[in-house]
Each structure stands twice: as structure tokens, then as C-alpha cells.
mmCIF file of C-alpha atoms in Angstrom:
data_model
loop_
_atom_site.group_PDB
_atom_site.id
_atom_site.type_symbol
_atom_site.label_atom_id
_atom_site.label_comp_id
_atom_site.label_asym_id
_atom_site.label_seq_id
_atom_site.Cartn_x
_atom_site.Cartn_y
_atom_site.Cartn_z
ATOM 1 C CA MET A 1 -22.792 -9.780 -3.661
ATOM 2 C CA GLN A 2 -19.032 -9.624 -4.051
ATOM 3 C CA TRP A 3 -17.516 -12.353 -6.214
ATOM 4 C CA HIS A 4 -14.080 -13.810 -5.763
ATOM 5 C CA ALA A 5 -12.270 -16.953 -6.845
ATOM 6 C CA HIS A 6 -10.966 -19.380 -4.249
ATOM 7 C CA VAL A 7 -7.268 -20.038 -4.791
ATOM 8 C CA THR A 8 -6.352 -23.706 -4.368
ATOM 9 C CA VAL A 9 -3.303 -25.854 -4.995
ATOM 10 C CA ALA A 10 -3.018 -29.542 -5.888
ATOM 11 C CA THR A 11 -0.058 -31.877 -6.211
ATOM 12 C CA ILE A 12 0.514 -34.807 -8.562
ATOM 13 C CA VAL A 13 2.956 -37.297 -7.062
ATOM 14 C CA GLU A 14 3.915 -40.316 -9.174
ATOM 15 C CA HIS A 15 5.966 -43.069 -7.554
ATOM 16 C CA GLU A 16 6.732 -46.440 -9.146
ATOM 17 C CA GLY A 17 3.938 -45.992 -11.721
ATOM 18 C CA ARG A 18 1.271 -45.086 -9.181
ATOM 19 C CA PHE A 19 -0.263 -41.728 -8.290
ATOM 20 C CA LEU A 20 -0.958 -40.414 -4.809
ATOM 21 C CA PHE A 21 -4.601 -39.668 -3.992
ATOM 22 C CA VAL A 22 -6.553 -38.813 -0.867
ATOM 23 C CA GLU A 23 -9.883 -40.282 0.101
ATOM 24 C CA GLU A 24 -12.125 -37.715 1.717
ATOM 25 C CA LEU A 25 -15.749 -37.459 2.738
ATOM 26 C CA LYS A 26 -17.560 -34.699 0.819
ATOM 27 C CA GLY A 27 -21.317 -34.295 0.557
ATOM 28 C CA GLY A 28 -21.886 -37.565 2.365
ATOM 29 C CA ARG A 29 -19.776 -39.684 -0.040
ATOM 30 C CA LEU A 30 -16.199 -40.841 -0.201
ATOM 31 C CA VAL A 31 -14.328 -39.119 -3.035
ATOM 32 C CA LEU A 32 -10.806 -39.226 -4.523
ATOM 33 C CA ASN A 33 -8.688 -36.144 -5.043
ATOM 34 C CA GLN A 34 -5.081 -35.178 -5.445
ATOM 35 C CA PRO A 35 -3.635 -33.770 -2.257
ATOM 36 C CA ALA A 36 -5.108 -30.268 -2.463
ATOM 37 C CA GLY A 37 -6.307 -27.328 -0.462
ATOM 38 C CA HIS A 38 -6.635 -23.592 -0.104
ATOM 39 C CA LEU A 39 -3.889 -21.034 -0.112
ATOM 40 C CA GLU A 40 -3.493 -19.520 3.359
ATOM 41 C CA ALA A 41 -2.534 -15.974 4.262
ATOM 42 C CA ARG A 42 1.126 -15.090 3.933
ATOM 43 C CA GLU A 43 2.220 -18.295 2.186
ATOM 44 C CA SER A 44 3.390 -18.841 -1.361
ATOM 45 C CA LEU A 45 1.640 -21.183 -3.759
ATOM 46 C CA GLN A 46 4.580 -23.555 -3.508
ATOM 47 C CA GLN A 47 4.523 -23.523 0.297
ATOM 48 C CA ALA A 48 0.791 -24.234 0.210
ATOM 49 C CA ALA A 49 1.224 -27.235 -2.099
ATOM 50 C CA VAL A 50 3.974 -28.770 0.054
ATOM 51 C CA ARG A 51 2.032 -28.107 3.256
ATOM 52 C CA GLU A 52 -1.264 -29.509 1.943
ATOM 53 C CA THR A 53 0.449 -32.654 0.644
ATOM 54 C CA LEU A 54 2.120 -33.263 4.007
ATOM 55 C CA GLU A 55 -1.030 -32.529 6.021
ATOM 56 C CA GLU A 56 -3.310 -34.690 3.889
ATOM 57 C CA THR A 57 -1.007 -37.625 3.115
ATOM 58 C CA GLY A 58 1.927 -37.648 5.513
ATOM 59 C CA CYS A 59 4.192 -37.387 2.466
ATOM 60 C CA GLU A 60 7.029 -34.922 2.220
ATOM 61 C CA VAL A 61 7.503 -33.862 -1.399
ATOM 62 C CA GLU A 62 9.711 -31.654 -3.543
ATOM 63 C CA LEU A 63 7.931 -29.667 -6.191
ATOM 64 C CA THR A 64 9.464 -30.040 -9.657
ATOM 65 C CA ALA A 65 7.074 -28.239 -12.043
ATOM 66 C CA VAL A 66 3.718 -26.586 -12.587
ATOM 67 C CA THR A 67 1.380 -28.909 -14.431
ATOM 68 C CA GLY A 68 -1.305 -26.317 -15.132
ATOM 69 C CA ILE A 69 -3.451 -23.466 -13.904
ATOM 70 C CA TYR A 70 -7.195 -24.135 -14.040
ATOM 71 C CA LEU A 71 -10.371 -22.133 -13.491
ATOM 72 C CA TYR A 72 -13.306 -24.252 -12.400
ATOM 73 C CA THR A 73 -16.826 -23.407 -11.229
ATOM 74 C CA ALA A 74 -18.261 -26.222 -9.143
ATOM 75 C CA PRO A 75 -21.749 -27.153 -10.333
ATOM 76 C CA SER A 76 -22.726 -28.223 -6.803
ATOM 77 C CA ASN A 77 -22.334 -24.771 -5.229
ATOM 78 C CA GLY A 78 -21.423 -22.306 -7.986
ATOM 79 C CA VAL A 79 -18.098 -21.460 -6.299
ATOM 80 C CA THR A 80 -15.229 -20.664 -8.669
ATOM 81 C CA TYR A 81 -11.834 -22.126 -7.881
ATOM 82 C CA GLN A 82 -8.473 -21.200 -9.365
ATOM 83 C CA ARG A 83 -6.353 -24.359 -9.050
ATOM 84 C CA ILE A 84 -2.630 -24.362 -9.520
ATOM 85 C CA CYS A 85 -1.520 -27.944 -9.991
ATOM 86 C CA PHE A 86 2.086 -28.952 -9.280
ATOM 87 C CA THR A 87 4.157 -31.980 -10.078
ATOM 88 C CA ALA A 88 6.244 -33.302 -7.185
ATOM 89 C CA GLU A 89 8.631 -36.092 -6.278
ATOM 90 C CA LEU A 90 8.142 -38.150 -3.122
ATOM 91 C CA ILE A 91 10.884 -37.495 -0.584
ATOM 92 C CA ARG A 92 9.585 -39.460 2.394
ATOM 93 C CA HIS A 93 6.349 -40.890 3.782
ATOM 94 C CA TYR A 94 5.581 -40.479 7.501
ATOM 95 C CA PRO A 95 2.902 -43.192 8.024
ATOM 96 C CA GLU A 96 2.598 -42.386 11.729
ATOM 97 C CA ARG A 97 1.663 -38.732 11.035
ATOM 98 C CA ALA A 98 -1.969 -37.840 11.762
ATOM 99 C CA LEU A 99 -3.794 -36.713 8.610
ATOM 100 C CA ASP A 100 -6.242 -33.822 8.290
ATOM 101 C CA THR A 101 -9.537 -34.726 9.946
ATOM 102 C CA ASP A 102 -11.492 -34.769 6.680
ATOM 103 C CA ILE A 103 -9.109 -37.268 5.075
ATOM 104 C CA SER A 104 -10.066 -40.949 5.397
ATOM 105 C CA GLY A 105 -6.783 -42.211 4.002
ATOM 106 C CA ILE A 106 -4.409 -42.210 1.073
ATOM 107 C CA ARG A 107 -4.290 -44.436 -1.972
ATOM 108 C CA TRP A 108 -1.659 -45.090 -4.601
ATOM 109 C CA LEU A 109 -3.444 -45.872 -7.884
ATOM 110 C CA THR A 110 -2.350 -46.491 -11.428
ATOM 111 C CA TYR A 111 -4.058 -44.416 -14.085
ATOM 112 C CA ASP A 112 -6.168 -47.402 -15.161
ATOM 113 C CA GLU A 113 -7.240 -48.110 -11.592
ATOM 114 C CA LEU A 114 -8.321 -44.479 -11.259
ATOM 115 C CA LEU A 115 -10.382 -44.702 -14.423
ATOM 116 C CA VAL A 116 -12.276 -47.648 -12.934
ATOM 117 C CA GLU A 117 -13.176 -45.399 -9.984
ATOM 118 C CA ARG A 118 -13.806 -42.225 -11.976
ATOM 119 C CA GLN A 119 -17.314 -41.912 -10.497
ATOM 120 C CA GLN A 120 -15.581 -41.338 -7.149
ATOM 121 C CA LEU A 121 -13.572 -38.284 -8.297
ATOM 122 C CA ARG A 122 -14.189 -35.131 -6.316
ATOM 123 C CA SER A 123 -14.332 -33.088 -9.516
ATOM 124 C CA GLU A 124 -13.466 -33.319 -13.174
ATOM 125 C CA LEU A 125 -10.261 -31.388 -12.392
ATOM 126 C CA VAL A 126 -8.716 -34.495 -10.819
ATOM 127 C CA LEU A 127 -8.632 -36.348 -14.136
ATOM 128 C CA ARG A 128 -7.937 -33.218 -16.180
ATOM 129 C CA CYS A 129 -4.789 -32.436 -14.161
ATOM 130 C CA LEU A 130 -3.633 -36.047 -14.385
ATOM 131 C CA ASP A 131 -4.259 -36.179 -18.132
ATOM 132 C CA ASP A 132 -2.246 -32.966 -18.612
ATOM 133 C CA TYR A 133 0.563 -34.454 -16.512
ATOM 134 C CA ARG A 134 0.517 -37.644 -18.554
ATOM 135 C CA ALA A 135 0.599 -35.586 -21.757
ATOM 136 C CA GLY A 136 3.876 -34.078 -20.545
ATOM 137 C CA ASP A 137 2.626 -30.659 -19.485
ATOM 138 C CA ARG A 138 5.392 -29.261 -17.251
ATOM 139 C CA TYR A 139 6.161 -25.612 -16.720
ATOM 140 C CA PRO A 140 9.073 -24.299 -14.683
ATOM 141 C CA LEU A 141 8.360 -23.269 -11.101
ATOM 142 C CA SER A 142 9.790 -19.856 -12.055
ATOM 143 C CA LEU A 143 6.524 -19.319 -13.967
ATOM 144 C CA LEU A 144 5.058 -18.286 -10.609
ATOM 145 C CA HIS A 145 6.238 -14.980 -9.276
ATOM 146 C CA GLU A 146 5.855 -15.434 -5.562
ATOM 147 C CA PRO A 147 5.813 -12.602 -3.039
ATOM 148 C CA MET A 148 9.191 -11.354 -1.898
#
């Protein structure tokens, strides 16, 4: 069996003291996640993060930094994910925009509100990324050498 990591991106968007999350149905239960998804062919990591955020939330964002790069093996299926988490600023919300079919809706939560719902997190990476963001972890976007 050939092993490979799945490359994913996630975006932390803070606006007026609240963080943007998506509600999605996974494994028969409603879970919370940052806007996130898989890298597609012929796109950069930054393009993927902006696209996934728009598709899942209807929010246009501008990436400002890399929060962290994480390697995570999901206990539910044994799949390994390489997650690149970005920090972004909200540019505009398009509430009329249709969201990805697996997204139930979006939520803006404070950190404390998220902690109350921590059993609903899609994975431990959701809180890990947010904790790193809150600790001030910010790396320049130039850290990533995108294809030319």
C-alpha cells in the first residue's frame, strides 16, 4: 500500500473578537471546524485557503500570515493530514452565496464559547491552531515557496 499525506489548508478569521467557524456534518454528527479543505491540482496553498474560505462561508478574506504547519493522523481512519493554517482578515461577507453542500452554516464564536462546545470540534487541530494564533504565532506568507 502506498502512503501519502493529504494536504489541507485552514483559515483563522477573527472579527470583532469572534472567530469564524463552519458547522458540518461528519460521521453522522454536527462538528465545528475552521474553514478548511484540500489543496486542488494546480493551485497554490494561499489560493486554496482563500477559495475554501469563500466556498464554505461566503466570506472573502485576505491572508495575512501563516499560523502553523501541522501533521495529524486522524484516529478515526488513520489518514495523515498536513494542515497549513493561515490567518486572514475579513474583506466581505456574501450571505446570499450558496455554501458547499456539506456545510450546515457558519458561526462566529468567542474563544470561551468555543471551549464550551469543544466536544463538537472536528479534530484537536481546530483548538491547537486557534491556541497558536492566540499565542501570537504568525509567520510571513513568504515562508511558503509557491509554484511559479
